[in-house]
Coordinates of C-alpha atoms and ligand atoms in Angstrom, one line a residue:
M15 CA 136.5 77.5 144.4
C16 CA 135.7 80.0 142.1
G17 CA 138.7 80.9 140.2
I18 CA 139.6 84.0 139.2
I19 CA 142.2 85.2 136.3
G20 CA 143.7 88.7 135.5
Y21 CA 146.4 90.0 132.6
V22 CA 147.6 93.2 131.6
G23 CA 150.5 92.9 128.5
E24 CA 151.3 93.7 125.3
S25 CA 149.3 90.9 123.1
D26 CA 145.6 89.8 122.9
A27 CA 144.5 89.4 126.3
L28 CA 141.6 87.2 125.1
P29 CA 143.4 83.7 124.4
I30 CA 145.4 84.3 127.4
L31 CA 142.7 84.7 130.0
T32 CA 140.3 81.6 128.4
D33 CA 143.4 79.3 128.4
G34 CA 143.9 80.7 132.6
L35 CA 140.6 79.7 133.1
K36 CA 140.7 76.6 131.2
N37 CA 143.2 75.3 134.0
L38 CA 141.7 77.0 136.7
E39 CA 138.7 75.0 136.4
Y40 CA 138.9 72.4 138.8
R41 CA 137.9 74.9 141.1
G42 CA 134.2 75.5 139.9
Y43 CA 132.7 75.3 136.6
D44 CA 128.6 76.2 136.9
S45 CA 129.3 79.5 134.9
A46 CA 132.2 81.2 132.9
G47 CA 133.1 85.1 131.9
I48 CA 135.1 87.4 131.0
A49 CA 135.9 91.1 131.2
L50 CA 138.1 92.9 128.4
R51 CA 139.1 96.2 128.2
D52 CA 139.5 97.8 124.9
G53 CA 142.4 99.8 123.7
E54 CA 141.2 103.2 124.3
G55 CA 139.3 102.5 127.6
D56 CA 136.3 103.6 126.1
S57 CA 134.2 100.7 126.7
L58 CA 134.7 97.0 129.1
D59 CA 133.0 93.9 126.9
V60 CA 131.7 91.4 129.3
Y61 CA 131.3 88.0 128.1
K62 CA 129.6 85.4 130.4
R63 CA 128.0 82.2 130.1
A64 CA 126.6 79.7 132.3
G65 CA 128.9 75.8 131.8
E66 CA 131.7 75.2 131.8
I67 CA 134.5 77.8 129.5
D68 CA 133.9 75.5 126.4
A69 CA 130.0 77.0 126.5
L70 CA 131.7 80.4 127.6
R71 CA 134.2 80.0 123.9
E72 CA 130.8 79.8 121.3
H73 CA 129.9 83.2 122.4
L74 CA 133.8 84.4 122.3
P75 CA 135.0 86.1 119.2
E76 CA 138.3 84.9 117.9
S77 CA 140.3 87.9 118.7
S78 CA 140.2 90.8 120.9
G79 CA 142.3 94.5 120.3
S80 CA 142.7 94.3 124.4
T81 CA 145.3 93.4 126.0
T82 CA 143.8 93.7 129.8
G83 CA 141.1 91.7 131.1
V84 CA 140.2 89.5 134.4
G85 CA 138.6 86.1 134.0
H86 CA 136.3 83.9 136.3
T87 CA 135.0 80.3 136.7
R88 CA 132.4 79.6 139.0
W89 CA 131.6 77.2 141.8
S90 CA 127.8 78.9 143.0
T91 CA 127.3 80.4 146.3
H92 CA 125.1 82.6 145.9
G93 CA 122.8 82.3 143.1
E94 CA 121.6 79.7 140.6
P95 CA 124.6 78.7 138.2
T96 CA 123.1 81.0 135.5
D97 CA 123.9 83.8 132.3
A98 CA 123.0 86.3 134.8
N99 CA 125.4 85.5 138.0
A100 CA 128.1 84.5 136.0
H101 CA 131.0 86.8 136.7
P102 CA 132.5 89.4 136.0
H103 CA 129.9 91.8 137.1
A104 CA 129.7 95.8 136.7
D105 CA 127.9 98.7 137.4
E106 CA 125.2 99.7 135.5
S107 CA 127.5 102.2 133.5
G108 CA 129.1 99.1 132.6
E109 CA 132.7 101.4 133.0
V110 CA 133.6 98.7 135.9
A111 CA 133.9 94.6 136.1
V112 CA 134.8 92.7 139.1
V113 CA 135.6 88.7 139.7
H114 CA 135.4 87.5 142.9
N115 CA 136.0 84.1 144.8
G116 CA 134.8 84.1 148.2
I117 CA 131.8 85.5 149.8
I118 CA 130.7 88.6 151.0
E119 CA 128.7 88.6 154.4
N120 CA 127.3 91.7 154.9
Y121 CA 125.8 92.1 150.8
D122 CA 122.4 92.3 151.5
E123 CA 122.9 95.5 153.6
L124 CA 124.9 96.9 151.7
K125 CA 122.8 95.6 148.0
S126 CA 120.1 98.0 150.4
E127 CA 121.5 100.9 150.7
L128 CA 123.1 100.6 147.3
E129 CA 119.1 100.0 146.0
E130 CA 117.7 103.1 148.0
R131 CA 120.8 105.2 146.2
G132 CA 119.5 104.0 142.7
H133 CA 121.5 101.1 141.6
Q134 CA 120.0 98.3 139.8
F135 CA 121.1 94.4 140.0
L136 CA 120.6 92.3 137.5
S137 CA 122.5 88.9 139.8
E138 CA 121.1 87.3 142.8
T139 CA 125.2 87.2 144.0
D140 CA 126.5 89.1 146.8
T141 CA 129.8 90.2 144.4
E142 CA 127.2 92.8 142.6
V143 CA 127.5 94.7 144.9
V144 CA 131.9 95.5 144.6
P145 CA 131.0 97.3 141.0
H146 CA 128.6 99.6 142.2
L147 CA 130.2 100.3 145.8
V148 CA 133.6 101.2 143.5
E149 CA 131.7 103.2 140.8
E150 CA 130.7 105.4 143.1
E151 CA 134.2 105.5 144.5
L152 CA 135.2 107.2 141.2
D153 CA 132.6 109.0 140.7
D154 CA 133.8 111.0 143.9
G155 CA 136.6 110.9 142.0
Y156 CA 139.3 108.1 143.2
D157 CA 141.5 106.8 141.0
L158 CA 140.7 102.9 141.1
P159 CA 143.4 101.5 143.2
D160 CA 142.3 104.2 146.0
A161 CA 138.6 103.3 144.9
V162 CA 139.0 99.6 146.0
E163 CA 140.5 100.2 149.2
R164 CA 137.7 102.2 150.1
V165 CA 135.3 99.3 149.0
A166 CA 137.2 96.5 150.4
D167 CA 137.5 98.1 154.2
R168 CA 133.3 98.4 154.3
L169 CA 133.3 94.6 153.2
E170 CA 132.9 91.5 155.4
G171 CA 134.1 88.3 155.1
S172 CA 136.3 87.0 152.6
F173 CA 137.3 87.8 149.0
A174 CA 139.8 87.7 146.3
L175 CA 139.0 91.0 143.9
G176 CA 140.3 91.3 140.1
V177 CA 139.1 94.7 139.0
V178 CA 138.8 96.5 135.0
S179 CA 137.7 100.4 134.7
T180 CA 137.6 101.8 131.8
D181 CA 139.3 104.7 132.7
F182 CA 142.0 102.7 134.3
D183 CA 145.1 101.2 132.3
G184 CA 145.4 98.0 134.6
L185 CA 144.2 95.8 136.7
V186 CA 143.6 96.7 140.8
A187 CA 143.9 93.1 142.9
I188 CA 143.1 92.7 146.8
R189 CA 142.2 90.1 148.8
Q190 CA 141.2 89.0 152.1
D191 CA 141.5 85.8 153.6
S192 CA 141.1 83.9 149.7
P193 CA 143.7 83.1 147.8
L194 CA 145.7 85.5 145.5
V195 CA 148.7 85.3 144.1
V196 CA 150.4 87.5 141.6
G197 CA 152.7 86.3 138.6
I198 CA 154.9 89.1 137.4
G199 CA 156.6 88.6 134.0
D200 CA 157.9 90.3 130.7
E201 CA 155.4 93.0 130.0
A202 CA 152.5 90.7 131.0
N203 CA 151.5 90.7 134.3
F204 CA 149.1 88.7 136.4
I205 CA 146.7 87.9 138.9
A206 CA 144.7 84.6 139.5
S207 CA 143.2 81.9 142.1
D208 CA 145.8 79.9 141.5
V209 CA 149.9 79.7 139.3
T210 CA 148.6 76.9 137.8
A211 CA 146.4 80.1 135.5
F212 CA 149.4 81.4 134.3
I213 CA 152.4 78.9 134.6
E214 CA 152.8 78.9 131.0
H215 CA 153.3 82.3 130.8
T216 CA 155.7 83.0 134.1
R217 CA 157.3 81.2 137.1
N218 CA 157.6 84.6 139.0
V219 CA 155.3 85.1 141.4
C220 CA 154.8 87.0 144.4
Y221 CA 151.8 86.0 147.6
P222 CA 150.0 89.7 148.8
E223 CA 149.5 89.5 152.5
D224 CA 145.5 90.5 153.0
G225 CA 144.4 93.9 152.1
D226 CA 147.5 94.9 150.0
V227 CA 146.0 96.8 147.3
V228 CA 148.0 95.4 144.4
T229 CA 148.0 97.8 141.3
V230 CA 148.5 95.9 138.0
T231 CA 149.9 97.1 134.6
A232 CA 151.6 95.7 131.9
D233 CA 154.7 96.6 132.9
E234 CA 154.7 97.2 136.7
V235 CA 153.1 95.4 139.9
S236 CA 152.7 97.1 142.8
F237 CA 151.7 96.6 146.5
R238 CA 150.3 99.4 148.7
H239 CA 149.8 98.3 152.6
D240 CA 147.7 100.8 154.4
G241 CA 148.3 103.6 152.4
E242 CA 152.5 102.7 152.2
V243 CA 154.1 101.7 149.3
V244 CA 155.4 98.2 150.3
E245 CA 158.0 95.3 148.3
R246 CA 156.6 91.6 148.1
P247 CA 158.9 88.8 147.7
V248 CA 159.4 87.6 143.9
D249 CA 159.3 83.6 144.8
E250 CA 160.3 81.4 141.9
V251 CA 157.4 78.8 141.5
E252 CA 159.4 75.2 140.9
W253 CA 157.4 72.7 139.1
E254 CA 157.1 72.8 135.2
A255 CA 154.1 74.0 133.2
E256 CA 153.4 70.3 131.7
A257 CA 153.8 68.7 135.5
A258 CA 149.9 70.6 135.0
E259 CA 148.5 69.1 131.5
K260 CA 147.1 65.7 131.5
G261 CA 149.9 64.1 129.2
G262 CA 148.2 61.1 127.6
Y263 CA 145.5 61.1 129.8
D264 CA 142.3 60.6 129.5
H265 CA 142.2 62.3 133.2
Y266 CA 144.0 64.7 135.5
M267 CA 142.9 61.4 138.2
L268 CA 143.8 59.0 136.4
K269 CA 147.2 60.8 135.6
E270 CA 147.4 62.3 138.7
I271 CA 146.8 58.5 140.6
H272 CA 150.1 57.4 138.3
E273 CA 152.3 60.2 139.3
Q274 CA 152.2 58.7 142.9
P275 CA 155.2 56.6 142.9
Q276 CA 157.4 59.7 141.4
A277 CA 155.2 62.9 143.8
L278 CA 156.1 60.2 146.3
R279 CA 159.8 60.2 145.5
Q280 CA 159.4 64.2 145.7
T281 CA 158.1 64.4 148.9
I282 CA 161.4 61.6 151.2
S283 CA 164.0 63.2 149.1
G284 CA 165.9 64.6 151.3
R285 CA 164.4 63.5 154.1
L286 CA 165.4 60.1 154.9
D287 CA 168.4 59.2 157.3
E288 CA 168.0 56.0 157.7
M289 CA 171.6 55.3 159.3
A290 CA 170.8 57.1 162.2
G291 CA 166.9 55.6 162.1
D292 CA 166.0 59.5 161.8
V293 CA 164.4 62.7 159.5
D294 CA 165.5 66.1 158.2
L295 CA 162.4 67.7 157.6
D296 CA 163.6 71.5 158.3
I297 CA 160.6 72.8 161.0
D298 CA 162.4 74.8 163.8
L299 CA 160.5 73.6 165.9
P300 CA 162.3 73.7 169.6
E301 CA 163.9 70.7 171.1
E302 CA 162.5 71.1 174.6
Y303 CA 158.6 71.8 173.0
V304 CA 158.6 68.9 171.4
A305 CA 160.0 66.9 174.3
S306 CA 157.0 69.0 176.3
V307 CA 154.2 68.1 173.8
E308 CA 151.4 66.9 175.6
E309 CA 149.0 66.7 172.8
I310 CA 149.1 67.1 169.2
Q311 CA 145.6 67.9 167.6
I312 CA 145.1 67.2 163.6
V313 CA 142.1 69.4 162.0
A314 CA 141.7 68.8 158.3
C315 CA 138.6 67.9 155.9
G316 CA 138.2 65.2 153.6
T317 CA 140.9 63.0 152.2
S318 CA 143.1 65.2 154.0
Y319 CA 141.0 64.7 157.1
H320 CA 141.9 60.7 156.7
A321 CA 145.4 61.2 156.3
G322 CA 145.3 62.8 159.6
L323 CA 143.3 59.4 161.2
Y324 CA 146.5 57.4 159.4
A325 CA 148.7 60.0 161.2
K326 CA 147.2 59.8 164.4
R327 CA 147.3 55.5 165.0
L328 CA 151.0 56.3 164.1
L329 CA 151.8 59.3 166.1
E330 CA 150.3 57.6 168.9
E331 CA 152.2 54.1 168.1
F332 CA 155.7 55.9 167.4
A333 CA 155.8 59.1 169.7
D334 CA 153.8 58.1 172.9
V335 CA 151.8 61.1 172.3
R336 CA 147.7 61.4 172.4
V337 CA 146.5 62.5 168.6
N338 CA 143.1 63.9 168.3
V339 CA 142.1 64.1 165.0
E340 CA 138.9 67.0 164.4
V341 CA 137.0 67.4 161.0
A342 CA 137.8 71.4 160.6
S343 CA 134.7 72.1 160.7
E344 CA 133.6 71.0 164.1
Y345 CA 136.6 71.8 166.0
E346 CA 136.2 74.5 169.0
F347 CA 139.8 74.6 171.1
T348 CA 137.7 74.9 174.2
G349 CA 139.2 74.7 177.8
G350 CA 140.2 72.4 179.6
R351 CA 143.6 71.5 177.4
D352 CA 146.5 73.7 178.0
P353 CA 147.4 75.7 174.7
W354 CA 151.2 75.7 175.1
R355 CA 151.8 71.8 175.4
T356 CA 148.8 71.4 172.6
L357 CA 150.4 71.4 168.7
V358 CA 147.8 71.6 166.5
F359 CA 148.4 70.4 162.8
A360 CA 146.3 72.1 159.7
V361 CA 146.6 69.2 157.2
T362 CA 145.4 70.8 153.2
Q363 CA 146.8 69.8 150.7
S364 CA 145.3 73.6 148.8
G365 CA 146.4 75.4 152.4
E366 CA 143.3 77.0 151.1
T367 CA 140.4 75.5 153.3
A368 CA 138.3 77.5 154.6
D369 CA 137.0 75.4 157.5
T370 CA 141.0 74.1 157.8
L371 CA 142.0 77.7 158.2
S372 CA 139.3 79.1 160.3
A373 CA 140.5 75.9 162.6
M374 CA 144.1 77.0 162.8
R375 CA 143.4 80.5 163.4
A376 CA 141.2 79.5 166.8
A377 CA 143.8 77.3 167.9
S378 CA 146.5 80.0 166.8
R379 CA 144.7 82.5 169.0
A380 CA 144.1 80.3 172.4
G381 CA 147.7 79.8 171.9
A382 CA 148.8 77.0 170.5
R383 CA 151.4 76.1 167.9
T384 CA 150.8 75.6 164.1
L385 CA 152.1 73.9 162.2
A386 CA 151.2 73.2 158.7
V387 CA 151.3 70.0 155.8
T388 CA 150.6 71.4 152.7
N389 CA 151.2 71.0 149.1
T390 CA 150.8 75.0 148.4
V391 CA 154.1 76.8 148.7
G392 CA 152.7 80.1 149.6
S393 CA 148.9 79.3 150.6
T394 CA 147.4 81.2 153.1
A395 CA 148.1 77.6 156.2
A396 CA 151.4 77.7 155.1
R397 CA 152.1 81.5 155.8
E398 CA 149.7 81.5 158.3
A399 CA 151.0 78.9 160.8
D400 CA 154.3 79.3 163.1
H401 CA 155.2 76.3 161.3
A402 CA 154.6 75.0 157.6
L403 CA 155.8 71.7 156.4
Y404 CA 155.4 70.7 152.2
I405 CA 154.2 67.1 151.3
R406 CA 155.8 68.1 147.6
A407 CA 153.6 66.2 145.6
G408 CA 153.2 68.8 142.5
P409 CA 149.9 70.7 141.3
E410 CA 147.1 68.1 141.2
I411 CA 143.9 69.3 139.4
G412 CA 141.5 66.7 139.6
V413 CA 139.2 67.1 142.2
A414 CA 139.4 63.6 143.9
A415 CA 142.7 63.9 146.1
T416 CA 144.9 60.8 145.2
K417 CA 148.8 61.9 144.7
T418 CA 148.4 64.1 147.4
F419 CA 147.3 61.7 150.1
S420 CA 149.8 59.5 150.0
S421 CA 152.5 62.6 149.9
Q422 CA 149.9 63.5 153.3
V423 CA 150.3 60.0 154.5
A424 CA 154.0 59.7 153.8
T425 CA 155.4 62.9 155.3
L426 CA 153.3 62.3 158.6
S427 CA 154.7 59.2 159.1
M428 CA 158.3 61.2 159.1
L429 CA 157.2 63.9 161.2
S430 CA 155.9 60.2 163.7
V431 CA 160.1 59.1 163.3
Y432 CA 161.0 62.9 164.7
F433 CA 158.3 63.0 166.9
G434 CA 159.1 60.1 167.9
R435 CA 163.4 60.6 167.8
Q436 CA 162.9 63.5 169.2
R437 CA 160.7 62.2 172.2
G438 CA 162.9 59.2 172.6
S439 CA 160.1 56.7 172.8
L440 CA 161.0 55.6 168.9
S441 CA 164.0 53.4 169.3
V442 CA 166.9 53.6 166.2
D443 CA 166.0 50.3 165.0
R444 CA 162.1 50.9 164.8
A445 CA 162.3 54.2 163.1
Q446 CA 164.7 52.5 160.4
T447 CA 162.2 49.9 159.6
L448 CA 159.3 52.5 159.4
L449 CA 162.5 54.5 156.8
E450 CA 163.1 51.4 155.0
H451 CA 159.0 51.1 154.5
I452 CA 158.3 54.6 153.7
R453 CA 161.5 54.4 151.4
G454 CA 159.8 51.4 149.4
L455 CA 156.3 53.3 149.2
P456 CA 157.2 54.9 145.0
G457 CA 157.7 50.9 144.5
A458 CA 155.1 49.0 146.2
I459 CA 152.4 51.7 144.7
Q460 CA 154.0 51.1 141.5
Q461 CA 153.9 47.4 141.6
L462 CA 149.9 47.9 142.9
L463 CA 149.9 50.3 139.3
D464 CA 150.8 47.5 137.6
Q465 CA 147.7 45.4 138.3
E466 CA 145.9 48.2 136.9
N467 CA 144.0 46.3 133.9
A468 CA 142.8 43.5 136.4
I469 CA 141.3 46.2 138.7
R470 CA 140.3 47.9 135.7
E471 CA 137.9 44.6 135.2
I472 CA 136.7 44.1 138.9
A473 CA 135.5 47.4 138.6
G474 CA 133.1 46.3 135.7
E475 CA 132.2 42.8 137.6
Y476 CA 130.7 45.1 140.7
A477 CA 130.5 48.3 138.7
D478 CA 126.3 47.5 139.5
G479 CA 125.9 47.3 143.2
D480 CA 123.5 48.5 144.9
A481 CA 126.3 50.5 147.3
F482 CA 129.8 49.5 148.6
F483 CA 131.4 48.6 151.3
F484 CA 134.6 49.7 152.0
V485 CA 136.0 48.1 155.9
G486 CA 140.0 48.0 157.5
R487 CA 141.0 48.0 161.0
Y488 CA 143.7 50.5 162.5
L489 CA 145.6 51.7 159.8
G490 CA 143.1 50.4 157.3
T491 CA 140.3 52.1 158.6
P492 CA 141.4 55.3 157.2
V493 CA 141.7 53.7 153.6
A494 CA 138.7 52.2 154.1
L495 CA 137.1 55.7 154.9
E496 CA 139.1 57.4 151.3
G497 CA 138.3 54.3 149.6
A498 CA 134.6 55.7 150.2
L499 CA 135.2 58.6 149.6
K500 CA 136.7 58.4 145.6
L501 CA 133.7 56.5 144.9
K502 CA 131.2 59.0 146.0
E503 CA 132.4 61.7 145.0
I504 CA 133.5 60.3 141.4
A505 CA 130.7 57.8 140.6
Y506 CA 127.8 59.1 142.3
V507 CA 127.3 56.5 144.4
H508 CA 126.0 54.8 147.7
A509 CA 129.5 54.3 148.8
E510 CA 130.6 53.9 152.7
G511 CA 133.5 53.1 154.6
F512 CA 133.6 51.3 158.1
A513 CA 136.2 50.7 160.6
A514 CA 135.8 46.7 160.2
G515 CA 134.4 45.5 163.6
E516 CA 131.8 48.6 163.6
L517 CA 129.7 46.3 160.8
K518 CA 128.1 43.4 163.5
H519 CA 127.0 46.6 165.2
G520 CA 124.6 48.2 162.5
P521 CA 126.1 48.5 159.0
L522 CA 125.5 44.5 158.2
A523 CA 122.0 45.0 158.2
L524 CA 122.3 47.1 154.5
V525 CA 124.4 44.2 153.1
T526 CA 123.4 41.9 150.6
P527 CA 124.5 40.2 147.8
E528 CA 124.3 43.3 145.8
T529 CA 126.4 45.4 147.9
P530 CA 129.9 44.3 147.4
V531 CA 132.3 45.1 150.2
L532 CA 135.6 45.8 149.6
A533 CA 138.3 44.9 152.5
V534 CA 142.2 46.0 153.7
L535 CA 143.6 42.8 154.1
T536 CA 147.1 43.7 155.5
E537 CA 149.4 44.5 158.4
G538 CA 148.7 47.8 160.1
A539 CA 145.3 46.5 158.8
R540 CA 144.9 44.0 161.9
P541 CA 143.9 41.0 159.0
D542 CA 143.8 38.5 161.2
E543 CA 140.2 40.0 163.1
T544 CA 139.1 42.0 159.5
L545 CA 138.7 38.3 157.8
N546 CA 136.5 37.7 160.7
N547 CA 134.1 40.2 159.4
V548 CA 134.5 39.5 155.8
K549 CA 133.4 36.1 156.8
E550 CA 130.4 37.8 158.1
V551 CA 129.8 39.2 155.2
E552 CA 130.3 36.5 153.2
S553 CA 128.1 34.5 154.6
R554 CA 125.2 37.0 153.7
G555 CA 126.5 36.8 150.4
A556 CA 128.0 40.2 149.6
P557 CA 130.7 39.5 147.1
V558 CA 134.0 40.5 148.5
V559 CA 137.2 41.8 146.8
G560 CA 140.4 42.1 149.2
F561 CA 143.5 44.4 149.1
S562 CA 145.4 42.1 150.4
S563 CA 149.1 41.2 151.6
Y564 CA 147.5 38.4 154.2
E565 CA 147.8 35.1 152.1
R566 CA 146.2 33.1 154.5
G567 CA 142.9 34.6 154.5
E568 CA 142.5 34.8 150.1
K569 CA 140.8 31.4 150.2
Y570 CA 137.8 33.2 151.6
L571 CA 137.9 36.4 148.7
D572 CA 135.8 36.8 145.5
T573 CA 138.7 38.7 144.3
V574 CA 141.9 39.5 145.1
V575 CA 144.5 42.6 144.5
G576 CA 147.6 42.0 146.1
V577 CA 149.5 44.4 148.0
P578 CA 153.1 44.0 148.3
E579 CA 154.7 43.8 151.9
L580 CA 155.1 47.2 153.5
G581 CA 154.7 46.9 157.2
L582 CA 151.8 49.3 158.5
L583 CA 152.2 51.4 155.2
E584 CA 150.9 48.5 153.5
P585 CA 147.0 49.8 154.2
L586 CA 148.8 53.3 151.9
V587 CA 149.4 50.5 148.7
A588 CA 146.4 48.9 149.3
N589 CA 145.1 52.7 148.7
A590 CA 146.1 53.3 145.1
G591 CA 143.7 50.0 144.2
M592 CA 141.3 51.3 145.6
Q593 CA 141.7 54.9 144.0
L594 CA 141.8 52.6 140.6
F595 CA 138.6 50.9 141.0
A596 CA 136.7 54.2 142.0
Y597 CA 138.3 55.6 139.3
Y598 CA 137.1 52.3 136.5
V599 CA 133.8 52.7 138.2
A600 CA 133.5 56.1 137.6
D601 CA 135.1 55.8 133.6
G602 CA 132.8 52.9 133.2
M603 CA 129.4 55.1 134.1
G604 CA 130.7 58.2 131.7
R605 CA 131.1 60.3 134.7
A606 CA 133.0 63.9 134.7
I607 CA 135.7 62.4 137.3
D608 CA 137.9 65.6 136.5
K609 CA 135.4 68.3 137.8
P610 CA 132.6 65.7 139.2
R611 CA 128.8 67.4 140.1
N612 CA 128.5 70.0 142.8
L613 CA 132.3 69.4 143.8
A614 CA 135.4 72.1 143.5
K615 CA 139.0 71.3 144.4
S616 CA 139.7 74.0 146.9
V617 CA 136.8 74.6 149.1
T618 CA 137.7 78.0 150.3
V619 CA 134.4 79.1 151.8
E620 CA 132.9 78.0 155.3
Ligands
F6R1278 C1 138.2 64.5 147.6 C2 138.6 65.8 148.2 C3 138.5 67.1 149.5 C4 139.5 67.5 149.9 C5 138.9 68.4 150.8 C6 140.2 69.5 151.9 O1 139.0 63.8 146.7 O2 139.8 66.3 147.2 O3 137.8 66.1 150.5 O4 140.4 66.8 150.4 O5 138.3 69.3 150.1 O6 141.1 69.7 150.9 P1 142.2 70.6 151.2 O7 143.1 69.0 151.3 O8 142.8 71.1 149.8 O9 142.4 71.4 152.5

């Protein structure tokens, strides 16, 4: 949700910033811009345009003499995607330029104040108050780091800011509840919303704390907090730059769908102990605490919420614990529950989703222990939660989550073994069976993906449906919800997921011969009962595509995608087929699959 980048070094800043922005485009793509400080510090050149980075590129010079600059790719919150609202925003003297990710909640009041003092605004954004405020501080004699710190003290809301000015040979960044990472290279230093922006240049990163003033020059990055110089540890990013490239696929989404077997191997690597019927997850939850947990609450959004729904069923089955899953934006830690015996899982691929973070913080304030289940090392969720467990899926660039859903469910399945074994509610035998299925996931998903051509044809056959209904039961229900979400977000068609048993309580009225129904008919998805619901829709003329390991029912299906046997993880395998179905429906319609309209990958506003 908006991507920012900043560079200070020895090379031409222009191509480094534009390439970096291209890598950040999944965060927002309705306008883009760059501000470059000329070598002597005489001026700042600002280029910005509505539209994607490629639209901006047309207005950029071939090269620049600048070695310092900031860039931005936008997902609009305040003001439409126009040239004027695109970042960077500057003060009227043109001496300060700012890129921002987040929302400044008190901007209205600050803007009125600034207008009274004679400042003129050119955009409708909340961000534009910042360069004017910085300008005033500079005029009062503060240097850029002090000026940015003083301004940040006045801002309410969430922000990651990158600021350049003519009279400072470098840039200054600061964050508050918005992602910011610093890249430390060889005479080339960076700030960005995400490491993908600069991974081609350096894999050494630091994660600033909220309120750190980060001063970046060509040969140094320094951190200051509340006036004191502080050190921040330098980590090395484990994945290679190629992991964030398309690798010959037409879309990141397709590449990431195909990466699932490999991602799952990473997820489970070194964590399964089949002999002992146990897992090694390296989370330091005290034994007595695990035994005493009365309730697990899972907070998450979108696809991660669906992974949470899958986990609820597994945890309840194996770990003998009550589990509630809540959409993070609806979560409130109300009284009546015992916070000391409540463990809250924040499931979030990015680790930066504002709704999930705020639910997690609410739980923490109430005294509950929190565990972040995330893909992103150094993310806010990982740092703020009491414990973090990484799903290790590698970078996911396509806006629609695919491989991370599989890795989330695999990780949460391992967690259910962990809780089941620690709490004495899961026998070694049952644990071994589940572990065997987790181990079998990469191979089973590969077998499903091997049916890609057939699924592409099925997608072509049904693509012009009026609407699409996805049904399943038990572990099939979250997969039905997820299948429908994928189709909605990338194909822009009406798709709904239902617990199959609910059809007859209302949605059946929508079913016609023009509404294909996609059903999960596997172990773990109560295939006998689901088949009854399949017959109900068929008798109303709807074509049914079954993702099935349930041979007895296949004669009732119009089309079958075979799901290999994998016990309670079969619905997760079926999900990979639904991902391909959504992909090929959307591709046939010529949709912008990696950058669906109105969406952004990391939703850092509430
Ligand atoms: C859908 C999708 C979103 C995210 C949701 C939560 O394909 O990607 O629904 O799942 O925005 O994001 P994270 O997991 O980063 O918290």
